[in-house]
Each structure stands twice: as C-alpha cells, then as structure tokens.
CSV table of C-alpha atoms in Angstrom, one decimal:
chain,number,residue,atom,x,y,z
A,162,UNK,CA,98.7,113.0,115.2
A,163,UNK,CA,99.4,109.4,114.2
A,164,UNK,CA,100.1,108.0,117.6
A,165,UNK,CA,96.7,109.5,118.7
A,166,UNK,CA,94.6,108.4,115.8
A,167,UNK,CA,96.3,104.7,116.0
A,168,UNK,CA,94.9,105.0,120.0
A,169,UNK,CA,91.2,106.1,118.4
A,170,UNK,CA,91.3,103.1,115.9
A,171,UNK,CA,92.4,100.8,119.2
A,172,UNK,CA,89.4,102.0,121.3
A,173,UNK,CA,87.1,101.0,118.6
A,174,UNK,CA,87.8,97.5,119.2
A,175,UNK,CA,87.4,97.6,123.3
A,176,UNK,CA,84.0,98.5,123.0
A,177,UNK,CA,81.4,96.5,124.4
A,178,UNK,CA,78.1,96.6,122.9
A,179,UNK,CA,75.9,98.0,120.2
A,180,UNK,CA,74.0,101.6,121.3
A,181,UNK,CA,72.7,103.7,118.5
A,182,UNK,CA,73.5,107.3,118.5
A,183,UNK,CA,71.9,110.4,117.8
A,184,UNK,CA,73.7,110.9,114.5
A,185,UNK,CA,76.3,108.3,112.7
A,186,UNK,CA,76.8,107.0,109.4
A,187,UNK,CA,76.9,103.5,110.4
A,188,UNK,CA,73.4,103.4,112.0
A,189,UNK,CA,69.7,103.9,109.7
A,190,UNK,CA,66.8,106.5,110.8
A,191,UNK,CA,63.7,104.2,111.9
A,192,UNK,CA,61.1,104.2,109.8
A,193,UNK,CA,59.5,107.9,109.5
A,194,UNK,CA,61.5,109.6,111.4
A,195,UNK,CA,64.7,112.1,110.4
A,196,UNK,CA,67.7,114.0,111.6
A,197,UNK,CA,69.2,117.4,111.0
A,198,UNK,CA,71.9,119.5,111.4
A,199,UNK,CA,72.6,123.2,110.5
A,200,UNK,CA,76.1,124.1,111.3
A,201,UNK,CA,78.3,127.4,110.8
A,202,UNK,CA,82.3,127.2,110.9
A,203,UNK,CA,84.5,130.4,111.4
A,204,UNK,CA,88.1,130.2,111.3
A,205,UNK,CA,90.9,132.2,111.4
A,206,UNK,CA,94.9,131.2,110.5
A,207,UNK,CA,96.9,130.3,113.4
A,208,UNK,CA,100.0,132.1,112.2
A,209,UNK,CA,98.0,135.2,112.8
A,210,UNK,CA,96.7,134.0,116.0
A,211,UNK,CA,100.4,134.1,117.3
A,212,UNK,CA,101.0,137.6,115.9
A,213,UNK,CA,103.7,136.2,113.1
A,214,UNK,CA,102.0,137.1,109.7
A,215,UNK,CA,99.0,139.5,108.6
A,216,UNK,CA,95.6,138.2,109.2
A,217,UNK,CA,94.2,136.0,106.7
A,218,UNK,CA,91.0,135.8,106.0
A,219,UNK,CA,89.5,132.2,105.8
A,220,UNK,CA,86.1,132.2,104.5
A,221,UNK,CA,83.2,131.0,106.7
A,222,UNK,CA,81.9,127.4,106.3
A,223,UNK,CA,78.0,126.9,106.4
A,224,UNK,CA,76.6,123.3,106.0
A,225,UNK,CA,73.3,121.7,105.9
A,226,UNK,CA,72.8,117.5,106.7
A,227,UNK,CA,69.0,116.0,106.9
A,228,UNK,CA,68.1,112.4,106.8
A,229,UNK,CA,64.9,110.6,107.2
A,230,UNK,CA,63.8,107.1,107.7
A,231,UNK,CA,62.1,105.8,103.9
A,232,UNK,CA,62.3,102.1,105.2
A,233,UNK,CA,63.5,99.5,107.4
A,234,UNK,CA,66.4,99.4,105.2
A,235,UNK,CA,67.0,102.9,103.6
A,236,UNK,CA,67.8,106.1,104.5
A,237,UNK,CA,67.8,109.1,102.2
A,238,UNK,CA,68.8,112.3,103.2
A,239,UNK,CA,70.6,116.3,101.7
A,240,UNK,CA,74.0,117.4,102.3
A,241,UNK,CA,74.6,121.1,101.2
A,242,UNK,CA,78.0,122.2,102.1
A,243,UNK,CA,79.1,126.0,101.6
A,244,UNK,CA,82.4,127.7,101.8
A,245,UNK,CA,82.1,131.0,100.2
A,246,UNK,CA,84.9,132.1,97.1
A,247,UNK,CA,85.9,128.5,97.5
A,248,UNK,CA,83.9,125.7,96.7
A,249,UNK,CA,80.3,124.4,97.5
A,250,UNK,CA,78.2,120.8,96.7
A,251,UNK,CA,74.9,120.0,97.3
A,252,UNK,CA,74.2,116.2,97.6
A,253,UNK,CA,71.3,113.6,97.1
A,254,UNK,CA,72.4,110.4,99.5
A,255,UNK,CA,70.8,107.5,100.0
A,256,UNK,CA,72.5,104.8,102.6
A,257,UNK,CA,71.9,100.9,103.2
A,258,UNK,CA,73.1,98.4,105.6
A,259,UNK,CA,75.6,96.1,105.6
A,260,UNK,CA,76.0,92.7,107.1
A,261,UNK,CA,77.5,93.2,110.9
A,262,UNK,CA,80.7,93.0,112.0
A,263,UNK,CA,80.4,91.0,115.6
A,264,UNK,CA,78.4,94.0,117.4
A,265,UNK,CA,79.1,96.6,115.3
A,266,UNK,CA,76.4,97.8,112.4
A,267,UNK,CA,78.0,98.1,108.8
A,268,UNK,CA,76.9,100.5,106.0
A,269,UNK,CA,77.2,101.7,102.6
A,270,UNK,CA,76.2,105.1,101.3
A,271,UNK,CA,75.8,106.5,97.9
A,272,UNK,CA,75.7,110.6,97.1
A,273,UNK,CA,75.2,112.1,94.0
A,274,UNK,CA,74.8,115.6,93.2
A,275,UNK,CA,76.2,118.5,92.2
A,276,UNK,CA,80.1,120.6,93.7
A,277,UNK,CA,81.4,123.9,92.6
A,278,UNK,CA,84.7,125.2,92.3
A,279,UNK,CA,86.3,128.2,90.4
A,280,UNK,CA,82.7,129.3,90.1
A,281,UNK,CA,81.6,126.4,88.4
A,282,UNK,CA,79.3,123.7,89.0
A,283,UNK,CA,79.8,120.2,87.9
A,284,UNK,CA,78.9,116.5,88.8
A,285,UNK,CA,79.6,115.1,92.0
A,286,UNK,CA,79.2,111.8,93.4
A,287,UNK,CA,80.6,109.9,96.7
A,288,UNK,CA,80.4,106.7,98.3
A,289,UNK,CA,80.9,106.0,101.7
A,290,UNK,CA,81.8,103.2,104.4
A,291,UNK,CA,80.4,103.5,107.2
A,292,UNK,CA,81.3,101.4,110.9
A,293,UNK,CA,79.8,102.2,114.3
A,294,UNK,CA,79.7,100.4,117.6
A,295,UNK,CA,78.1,101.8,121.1
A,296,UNK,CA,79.8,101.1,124.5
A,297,UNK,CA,79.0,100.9,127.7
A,298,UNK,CA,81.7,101.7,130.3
A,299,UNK,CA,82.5,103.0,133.8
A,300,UNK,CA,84.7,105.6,134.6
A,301,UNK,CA,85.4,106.9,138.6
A,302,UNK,CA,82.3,104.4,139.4
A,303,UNK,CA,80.1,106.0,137.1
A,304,UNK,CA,78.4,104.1,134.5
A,305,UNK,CA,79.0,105.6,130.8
A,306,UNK,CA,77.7,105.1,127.3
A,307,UNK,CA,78.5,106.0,123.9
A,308,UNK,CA,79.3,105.7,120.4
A,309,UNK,CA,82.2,105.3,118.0
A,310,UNK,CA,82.2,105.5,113.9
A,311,UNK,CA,84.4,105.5,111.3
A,312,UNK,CA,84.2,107.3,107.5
A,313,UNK,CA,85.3,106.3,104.7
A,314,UNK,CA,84.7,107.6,101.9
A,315,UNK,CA,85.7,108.6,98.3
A,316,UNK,CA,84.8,111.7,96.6
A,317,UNK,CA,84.5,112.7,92.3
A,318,UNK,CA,84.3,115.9,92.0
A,319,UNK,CA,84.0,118.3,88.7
A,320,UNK,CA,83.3,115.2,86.4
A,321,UNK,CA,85.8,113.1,88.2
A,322,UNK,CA,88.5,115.2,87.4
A,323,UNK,CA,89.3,115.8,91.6
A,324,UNK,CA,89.2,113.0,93.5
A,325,UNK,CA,89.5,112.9,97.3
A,326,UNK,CA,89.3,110.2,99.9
A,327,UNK,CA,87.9,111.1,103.4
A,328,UNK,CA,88.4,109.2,106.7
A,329,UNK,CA,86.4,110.8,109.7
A,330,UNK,CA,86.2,109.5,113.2
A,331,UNK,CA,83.2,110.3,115.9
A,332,UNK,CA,83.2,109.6,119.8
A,333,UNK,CA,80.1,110.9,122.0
A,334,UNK,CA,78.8,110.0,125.1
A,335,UNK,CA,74.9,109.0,125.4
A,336,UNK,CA,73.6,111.8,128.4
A,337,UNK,CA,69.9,112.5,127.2
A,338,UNK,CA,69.0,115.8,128.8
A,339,UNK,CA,72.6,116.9,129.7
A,340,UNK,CA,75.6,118.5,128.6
A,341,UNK,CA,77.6,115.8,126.6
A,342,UNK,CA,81.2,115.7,125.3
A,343,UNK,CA,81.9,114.6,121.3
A,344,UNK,CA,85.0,114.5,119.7
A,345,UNK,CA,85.5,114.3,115.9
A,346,UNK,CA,88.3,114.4,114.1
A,347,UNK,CA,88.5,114.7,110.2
A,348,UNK,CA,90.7,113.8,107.4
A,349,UNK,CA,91.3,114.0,103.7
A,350,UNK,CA,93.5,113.5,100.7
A,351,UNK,CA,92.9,115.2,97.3
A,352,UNK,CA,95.7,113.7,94.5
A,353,UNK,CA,98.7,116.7,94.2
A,354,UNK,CA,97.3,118.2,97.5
A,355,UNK,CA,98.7,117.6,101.2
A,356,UNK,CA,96.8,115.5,103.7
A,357,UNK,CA,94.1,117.5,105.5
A,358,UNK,CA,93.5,117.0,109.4
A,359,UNK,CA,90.7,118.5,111.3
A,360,UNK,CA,90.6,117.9,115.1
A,361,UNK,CA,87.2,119.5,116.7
A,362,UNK,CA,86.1,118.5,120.5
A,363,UNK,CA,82.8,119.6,121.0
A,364,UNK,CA,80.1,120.1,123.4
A,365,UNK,CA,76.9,119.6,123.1
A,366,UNK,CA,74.0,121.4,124.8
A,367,UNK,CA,69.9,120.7,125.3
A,368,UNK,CA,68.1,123.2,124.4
A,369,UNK,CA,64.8,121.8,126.1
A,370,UNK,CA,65.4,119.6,128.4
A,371,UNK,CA,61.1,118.7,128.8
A,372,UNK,CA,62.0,117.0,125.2
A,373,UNK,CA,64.5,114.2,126.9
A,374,UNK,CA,66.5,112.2,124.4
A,375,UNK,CA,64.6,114.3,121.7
A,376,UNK,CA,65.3,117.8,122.4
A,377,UNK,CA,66.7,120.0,120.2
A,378,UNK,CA,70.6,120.4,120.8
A,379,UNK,CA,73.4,123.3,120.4
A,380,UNK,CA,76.7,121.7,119.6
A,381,UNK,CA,79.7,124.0,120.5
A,382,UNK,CA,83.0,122.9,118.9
A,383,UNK,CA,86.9,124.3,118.9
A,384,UNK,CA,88.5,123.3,115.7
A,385,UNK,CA,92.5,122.8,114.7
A,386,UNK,CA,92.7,122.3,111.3
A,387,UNK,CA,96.0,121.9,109.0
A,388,UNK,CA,95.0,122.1,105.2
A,389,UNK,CA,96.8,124.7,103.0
A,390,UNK,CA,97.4,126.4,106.4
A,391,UNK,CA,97.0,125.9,109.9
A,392,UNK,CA,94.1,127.4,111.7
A,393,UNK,CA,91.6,127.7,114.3
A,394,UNK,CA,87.9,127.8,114.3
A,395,UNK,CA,84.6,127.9,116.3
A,396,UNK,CA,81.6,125.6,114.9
A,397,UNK,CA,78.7,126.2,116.0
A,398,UNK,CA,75.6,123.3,115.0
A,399,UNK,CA,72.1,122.9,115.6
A,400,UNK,CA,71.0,119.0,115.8
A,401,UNK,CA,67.2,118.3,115.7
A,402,UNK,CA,65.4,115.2,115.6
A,403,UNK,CA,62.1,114.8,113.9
C-alpha cells in the first residue's frame, strides 16, 4: 500500500496544467452556484467474505456533502456523516484559498459542528489542507483530462478529547456526458488506534446526458477498507450540480 500511494504522490507532480473538477477540496464553487452529494456505504468483513469466521455485521454508512458559492473567495457548505450504533457528525464548513503552488490551486478549510459517539453528542471541529492540479494527457493517441487532490486534515472530536488526522487522495478523468473512471483512496489515524486505509475505484455515470457537463451523476464504487477489520463494501453516490 505504501509503494502504491508513494506512485500517487509522484503522479501529482507530472501533471501538466490546472482543470477544475466537478468536486475537490482544493478548488472554490463560482459565485452562486453549489454542489452535492448523497452517498450510501454497505460493507461487509472480508473474513466472512472468504467463509473463515461468522458474518459480521458492519453497519451502513450514509453521508450528506453540499457546498455553494458565497463569493469569489468563499465557499460554505454541510457535511453530515452517519454510521449507525457507531458514530455520527454534522458539520458547518466554510473553505478559502490559498496562494498557488506553480499550477496547482491551494486551500484551507475550516468545520465546526457537532460528532457523536457512545450515543453522545459533543463538539467537533476540523481543519483541512487542501491541493489540486488538473492534467491534460494522452494515452493510446487519445487525448485525456483530469484531476488530482490531496486531504489533509485534522479532526477534534468530543471536546478534543479524540483527535484524528486524515489524508485522502482523488484521481478522475474530465468525460462530460460519459462514463468516467475515479479513484479515491482514504486514510486516517486516531491516537491509540491503528492506521485506517480505504481504497474505492469508482465509476461514475450520467444520469441525463441532454444536461452535458451539468447532469446529474450516479457514482458506483467498490471499497477495501482495513480499520478494526478488513472489509468490503459497495458505495453508491448521487453528485448534482446546482
């Protein structure tokens, strides 16, 4: 897993030029306009995949993210995030830019709201670094475009008491109107706890293709994660531009 996120980190920096995408931390909604997207995670444990333990059951993971252009320079948004018998937050954000790196856009986010865990709610806040850089390629004489962006972020949670820090990678391809690949892959440390890796390639599929770039989108995911167990998931997500 380290070999292949040190080869992530080195394609960041063979990109060639800046191409906003349809969703990444590192890039502001214009002015009056928004994003959103509703996603459902099921997973089950990969021991019991194979047939070597009982079945565990791994409670379902429902999330909400919207953000909307206030200004030139800010972008507000919500991020509700539930994982039932587990834990929960729900999130008040509010994100900035940052001078650029070279080509690549810069910024800094700041969430503050509320997490549960144990069945009780507490304080939450997070801040979050955010880099992103399009590309344009070619690949078997076909021109391609895309994105990368890199996460990081720290996490207080239940009056500082947990604290986590998150690093999460994004690569998509740009294909307005078609079926287009996106790989993400997810990790996290909380202190006394084991590193946390998330791996999910995804596809993701118009859903009105008279819209163009602005039609609605399914997003179809297959997900290896290792946390307190191994397992395997489907994510399903609805992205919508407004």
């Amino acid at each position: 897993m380290c070999h292949q996120f040190a080869r992530l980190l080195a394609l960041i920096f063979a990109c060639l030029m800046p191409l906003a995408p349809v969703f990444a931390g590192a890039w502001l909604q214009q002015e009056g306009q928004g994003f959103s997207a509703t996603s459902l995670t099921l997973r089950r444990d990969l021991a019991a995949v194979r047939g070597l333990s009982p079945v565990q059951r791994i409670p379902a993971e429902f999330g909400y993210y919207g953000e909307y252009g206030l200004h030139a320079r800010w972008t507000v948004g919500v991020d509700l995030n539930v994982s039932r018998g587990r834990s929960a937050h729900a999130l008040l954000f509010a994100r900035r830019p940052l001078p650029q790196l070279g080509r690549a856009n810069t910024a800094v986010e700041l969430a503050l709201g509320l997490n549960q865990s144990s069945e009780v709610w507490a304080p939450m806040q997070r801040v979050t670094l955010s880099y992103g850089r399009g590309f344009d390629t070619r690949w078997r004489d076909r021109a391609l475009s895309g994105w990368i962006a890199l996460d990081l972020g720290h996490e207080w949670r239940s009056k500082g008491r947990e604290q986590t820090w998150k690093l999460d990678a994004t690569v998509g391809l740009n294909r307005p109107g078609k079926l287009a690949p996106l790989l993400q892959v997810e990790t996290s440390k909380t202190a006394g706890a084991a590193v946390s890796v998330a791996v999910t390639p995804s596809l993701r599929v118009p859903l009105a293709r008279r819209f163009g770039q602005d039609a609605p989108e399914l997003v179809i995911g297959f997900q290896h994660k290792r946390a307190e167990t191994r397992s395997l998931g489907v994510k399903l997500a609805i992205w919508h531009r407004f």
